[in-house]
Amino acid sequence: MATLEIVNVTKKFGSVTVLKGIDIVAADGEFLVLVGPSGCGKSTLLSAIAGLQSNDGGEIRINGIDVSEQHPKDRDIAMVFQTYALYPNLSVWENIAFPLEARGISKAERRLEAEKVAGLLHLTEYLDRKPRQLSGGQRQRVAMGRALVRDPQIFLFDEPLSNLDAKLRVVMRTEIKKMHKNLGTTMVYVTHDQIEAMTLATKIVVLRDGEVQQAGSPDDVYHTPKNKFVASFMGSPSMNFIKGILRRNEVGARIEIVRPGGGEVALDLPVSSNLARQFDGKAVILGIRPEAMIDAKSETKDGTYQRIEWPLEILEPTGADTIAVLKSNMGDDSEGEMVARFSAKTSATPGTLVSINIDVSAVCLFDAQTEDAIFHASTVGKSVPAPILLSERKA
Ligand SMILES: Nc1ncnc2c1ncn2[C@@H]1O[C@H](COP(=O)(O)OP(=O)(O)OP(=O)(O)O)[C@@H](O)[C@H]1O
Ligand SMILES: [Mg+2]
């Protein structure tokens, strides 16, 4: 059990700064999920925590003690690497139990521990095989087993499920969640999988180019993204963006939108009078999640929807519902298309304008210049969540 504080950590490779002053706090028992585009520094950060690479600046504190100068062995951290290696001459159970050998635990006991972990990882039937007789996904789970058998203070997992097929991934995701619930060990987990991040994390940290963009609960990061990058990175399909001009009015503000292919539409948003004054006449970007853009013909329960007509490009039936791919007005450097959720029985015709209901109680607004979020409709009438502060810094 351990708290983990990463305080202003920097790391350079040659002249390139890969970690640019990272601050992250994980409480005891936290399931911290690190996400971010390829190359943003996730694995580098894990290596720094484990002590496999020294950091150039800042501190890594476990239970309040700076371990930056400590040998990896002394940190009591178990890491599962993105590229893991197994001992080819040892069997599966010997690979899993390997960390126990140095502790002087008897062979019979080691076998027993390996069996327990193997059960958790659905590897029981492979215990006596050699790594070369396993598939990639099975090998990856053996690597996980080797970490799990140790019962360390902190687990670091670098995309541990990346080699598994979709079905096994879901099974293993549940196993990891159960394991965390049972053990309560502090966990730092890297993934590219949105569902994994949302379902496993107690806290998500979004990294970009060696900097923390946002840290918060899955709900915070999803519903109140700090900027357009976080908004577009979290969620699949990703948030839709529409550019427009804000005009102050009696409800707060109206956003005037030029439709691709011509015509204008508008939406009224209950923004504060301060914000309306500040952005009156300025370019803003409206962010709407696909689930908040629905077929105007489908039933809408409450009065937070506003209707617009918008050009439909194509329909993609998925079985349960239909993904409506809409034209974007973001211009050449756009995020591509927009996506709305229509019912499986939709009668909309591609190539025409379709009526769409937009749930304005769930939209976000971004300053078009800075791309920082200026408004989250979901927080209107609620108190804004307090920023997550670093635990006090010891000088
Ligand atoms: N040993 C090294 N020497 C030089 N550059 C490195 C080294 N290790 C990593 N880098 C660079 O540092 C940056 C961050 O790499 P890192 O492996 O941490 O990214 P990542 O976020 O884990 O990406 P991915 O999602 O692809 O695994 C990359 O630009 C990478 O090329
Ligand atoms: Mg990596």
PDB file of N, CA and C in Angstrom, residues 75-111:
ATOM      1  N   ARG A  75      12.636  -0.213  -4.457  1.00  0.00           N
ATOM      2  CA  ARG A  75      11.411   0.601  -4.499  1.00  0.00           C
ATOM      3  C   ARG A  75      10.140  -0.217  -4.278  1.00  0.00           C
ATOM      4  N   ASP A  76      10.278  -1.543  -4.316  1.00  0.00           N
ATOM      5  CA  ASP A  76       9.122  -2.430  -4.137  1.00  0.00           C
ATOM      6  C   ASP A  76       7.992  -2.114  -5.126  1.00  0.00           C
ATOM      7  N   ILE A  77       8.394  -1.986  -6.402  1.00  0.00           N
ATOM      8  CA  ILE A  77       7.441  -1.718  -7.478  1.00  0.00           C
ATOM      9  C   ILE A  77       7.525  -2.871  -8.463  1.00  0.00           C
ATOM     10  N   ALA A  78       6.389  -3.352  -8.940  1.00  0.00           N
ATOM     11  CA  ALA A  78       6.403  -4.375  -9.987  1.00  0.00           C
ATOM     12  C   ALA A  78       5.895  -3.755 -11.277  1.00  0.00           C
ATOM     13  N   MET A  79       6.658  -3.943 -12.350  1.00  0.00           N
ATOM     14  CA  MET A  79       6.284  -3.324 -13.619  1.00  0.00           C
ATOM     15  C   MET A  79       6.058  -4.385 -14.685  1.00  0.00           C
ATOM     16  N   VAL A  80       5.011  -4.197 -15.464  1.00  0.00           N
ATOM     17  CA  VAL A  80       4.807  -5.032 -16.652  1.00  0.00           C
ATOM     18  C   VAL A  80       5.099  -4.138 -17.844  1.00  0.00           C
ATOM     19  N   PHE A  81       6.118  -4.509 -18.600  1.00  0.00           N
ATOM     20  CA  PHE A  81       6.596  -3.659 -19.678  1.00  0.00           C
ATOM     21  C   PHE A  81       5.735  -3.797 -20.924  1.00  0.00           C
ATOM     22  N   GLN A  82       5.792  -2.729 -21.717  1.00  0.00           N
ATOM     23  CA  GLN A  82       5.116  -2.735 -23.012  1.00  0.00           C
ATOM     24  C   GLN A  82       5.757  -3.822 -23.885  1.00  0.00           C
ATOM     25  N   THR A  83       7.087  -3.872 -23.869  1.00  0.00           N
ATOM     26  CA  THR A  83       7.777  -4.982 -24.527  1.00  0.00           C
ATOM     27  C   THR A  83       8.409  -5.790 -23.405  1.00  0.00           C
ATOM     28  N   TYR A  84       7.806  -6.934 -23.129  1.00  0.00           N
ATOM     29  CA  TYR A  84       8.216  -7.723 -21.980  1.00  0.00           C
ATOM     30  C   TYR A  84       9.055  -8.879 -22.489  1.00  0.00           C
ATOM     31  N   ALA A  85       9.882  -9.445 -21.612  1.00  0.00           N
ATOM     32  CA  ALA A  85      10.668 -10.615 -21.980  1.00  0.00           C
ATOM     33  C   ALA A  85      10.430 -11.699 -20.943  1.00  0.00           C
ATOM     34  N   LEU A  86      10.273 -12.925 -21.427  1.00  0.00           N
ATOM     35  CA  LEU A  86      10.143 -14.063 -20.511  1.00  0.00           C
ATOM     36  C   LEU A  86      11.430 -14.873 -20.587  1.00  0.00           C
ATOM     37  N   TYR A  87      11.673 -15.695 -19.568  1.00  0.00           N
ATOM     38  CA  TYR A  87      12.828 -16.587 -19.624  1.00  0.00           C
ATOM     39  C   TYR A  87      12.458 -17.778 -20.497  1.00  0.00           C
ATOM     40  N   PRO A  88      13.128 -17.936 -21.657  1.00  0.00           N
ATOM     41  CA  PRO A  88      12.688 -18.959 -22.610  1.00  0.00           C
ATOM     42  C   PRO A  88      12.851 -20.377 -22.086  1.00  0.00           C
ATOM     43  N   ASN A  89      13.829 -20.581 -21.184  1.00  0.00           N
ATOM     44  CA  ASN A  89      14.078 -21.946 -20.718  1.00  0.00           C
ATOM     45  C   ASN A  89      13.242 -22.345 -19.520  1.00  0.00           C
ATOM     46  N   LEU A  90      12.539 -21.370 -18.968  1.00  0.00           N
ATOM     47  CA  LEU A  90      11.690 -21.681 -17.812  1.00  0.00           C
ATOM     48  C   LEU A  90      10.256 -21.898 -18.276  1.00  0.00           C
ATOM     49  N   SER A  91       9.540 -22.751 -17.547  1.00  0.00           N
ATOM     50  CA  SER A  91       8.135 -22.984 -17.870  1.00  0.00           C
ATOM     51  C   SER A  91       7.311 -21.778 -17.438  1.00  0.00           C
ATOM     52  N   VAL A  92       6.046 -21.809 -17.808  1.00  0.00           N
ATOM     53  CA  VAL A  92       5.143 -20.710 -17.451  1.00  0.00           C
ATOM     54  C   VAL A  92       5.137 -20.494 -15.939  1.00  0.00           C
ATOM     55  N   TRP A  93       4.956 -21.582 -15.194  1.00  0.00           N
ATOM     56  CA  TRP A  93       4.862 -21.377 -13.734  1.00  0.00           C
ATOM     57  C   TRP A  93       6.176 -20.880 -13.146  1.00  0.00           C
ATOM     58  N   GLU A  94       7.295 -21.359 -13.729  1.00  0.00           N
ATOM     59  CA  GLU A  94       8.596 -20.888 -13.221  1.00  0.00           C
ATOM     60  C   GLU A  94       8.823 -19.418 -13.563  1.00  0.00           C
ATOM     61  N   ASN A  95       8.342 -19.015 -14.746  1.00  0.00           N
ATOM     62  CA  ASN A  95       8.425 -17.600 -15.102  1.00  0.00           C
ATOM     63  C   ASN A  95       7.628 -16.745 -14.129  1.00  0.00           C
ATOM     64  N   ILE A  96       6.401 -17.196 -13.852  1.00  0.00           N
ATOM     65  CA  ILE A  96       5.540 -16.422 -12.950  1.00  0.00           C
ATOM     66  C   ILE A  96       6.164 -16.346 -11.558  1.00  0.00           C
ATOM     67  N   ALA A  97       6.682 -17.485 -11.099  1.00  0.00           N
ATOM     68  CA  ALA A  97       7.170 -17.550  -9.721  1.00  0.00           C
ATOM     69  C   ALA A  97       8.594 -17.020  -9.575  1.00  0.00           C
ATOM     70  N   PHE A  98       9.211 -16.634 -10.679  1.00  0.00           N
ATOM     71  CA  PHE A  98      10.622 -16.256 -10.641  1.00  0.00           C
ATOM     72  C   PHE A  98      10.972 -15.238  -9.547  1.00  0.00           C
ATOM     73  N   PRO A  99      10.162 -14.158  -9.399  1.00  0.00           N
ATOM     74  CA  PRO A  99      10.522 -13.162  -8.381  1.00  0.00           C
ATOM     75  C   PRO A  99      10.540 -13.723  -6.964  1.00  0.00           C
ATOM     76  N   LEU A 100       9.908 -14.867  -6.751  1.00  0.00           N
ATOM     77  CA  LEU A 100       9.839 -15.422  -5.392  1.00  0.00           C
ATOM     78  C   LEU A 100      11.105 -16.200  -5.036  1.00  0.00           C
ATOM     79  N   GLU A 101      11.869 -16.583  -6.080  1.00  0.00           N
ATOM     80  CA  GLU A 101      13.034 -17.417  -5.846  1.00  0.00           C
ATOM     81  C   GLU A 101      14.055 -16.691  -4.962  1.00  0.00           C
ATOM     82  N   ALA A 102      14.250 -15.403  -5.283  1.00  0.00           N
ATOM     83  CA  ALA A 102      15.231 -14.616  -4.523  1.00  0.00           C
ATOM     84  C   ALA A 102      14.812 -14.462  -3.061  1.00  0.00           C
ATOM     85  N   ARG A 103      13.539 -14.681  -2.781  1.00  0.00           N
ATOM     86  CA  ARG A 103      13.067 -14.528  -1.395  1.00  0.00           C
ATOM     87  C   ARG A 103      13.223 -15.808  -0.570  1.00  0.00           C
ATOM     88  N   GLY A 104      13.795 -16.824  -1.207  1.00  0.00           N
ATOM     89  CA  GLY A 104      14.048 -18.067  -0.485  1.00  0.00           C
ATOM     90  C   GLY A 104      12.794 -18.863  -0.164  1.00  0.00           C
ATOM     91  N   ILE A 105      11.778 -18.732  -1.019  1.00  0.00           N
ATOM     92  CA  ILE A 105      10.539 -19.474  -0.804  1.00  0.00           C
ATOM     93  C   ILE A 105      10.677 -20.861  -1.461  1.00  0.00           C
ATOM     94  N   SER A 106      10.157 -21.886  -0.797  1.00  0.00           N
ATOM     95  CA  SER A 106      10.354 -23.260  -1.284  1.00  0.00           C
ATOM     96  C   SER A 106       9.668 -23.461  -2.629  1.00  0.00           C
ATOM     97  N   LYS A 107      10.125 -24.473  -3.366  1.00  0.00           N
ATOM     98  CA  LYS A 107       9.598 -24.734  -4.699  1.00  0.00           C
ATOM     99  C   LYS A 107       8.105 -25.037  -4.642  1.00  0.00           C
ATOM    100  N   ALA A 108       7.708 -25.851  -3.666  1.00  0.00           N
ATOM    101  CA  ALA A 108       6.293 -26.223  -3.555  1.00  0.00           C
ATOM    102  C   ALA A 108       5.421 -24.983  -3.338  1.00  0.00           C
ATOM    103  N   GLU A 109       5.896 -24.082  -2.498  1.00  0.00           N
ATOM    104  CA  GLU A 109       5.139 -22.862  -2.215  1.00  0.00           C
ATOM    105  C   GLU A 109       5.099 -21.959  -3.437  1.00  0.00           C
ATOM    106  N   ARG A 110       6.241 -21.914  -4.142  1.00  0.00           N
ATOM    107  CA  ARG A 110       6.306 -21.069  -5.352  1.00  0.00           C
ATOM    108  C   ARG A 110       5.300 -21.569  -6.380  1.00  0.00           C
ATOM    109  N   ARG A 111       5.228 -22.870  -6.531  1.00  0.00           N
ATOM    110  CA  ARG A 111       4.292 -23.469  -7.477  1.00  0.00           C
ATOM    111  C   ARG A 111       2.852 -23.091  -7.091  1.00  0.00           C
TER     112      ARG A 111
END
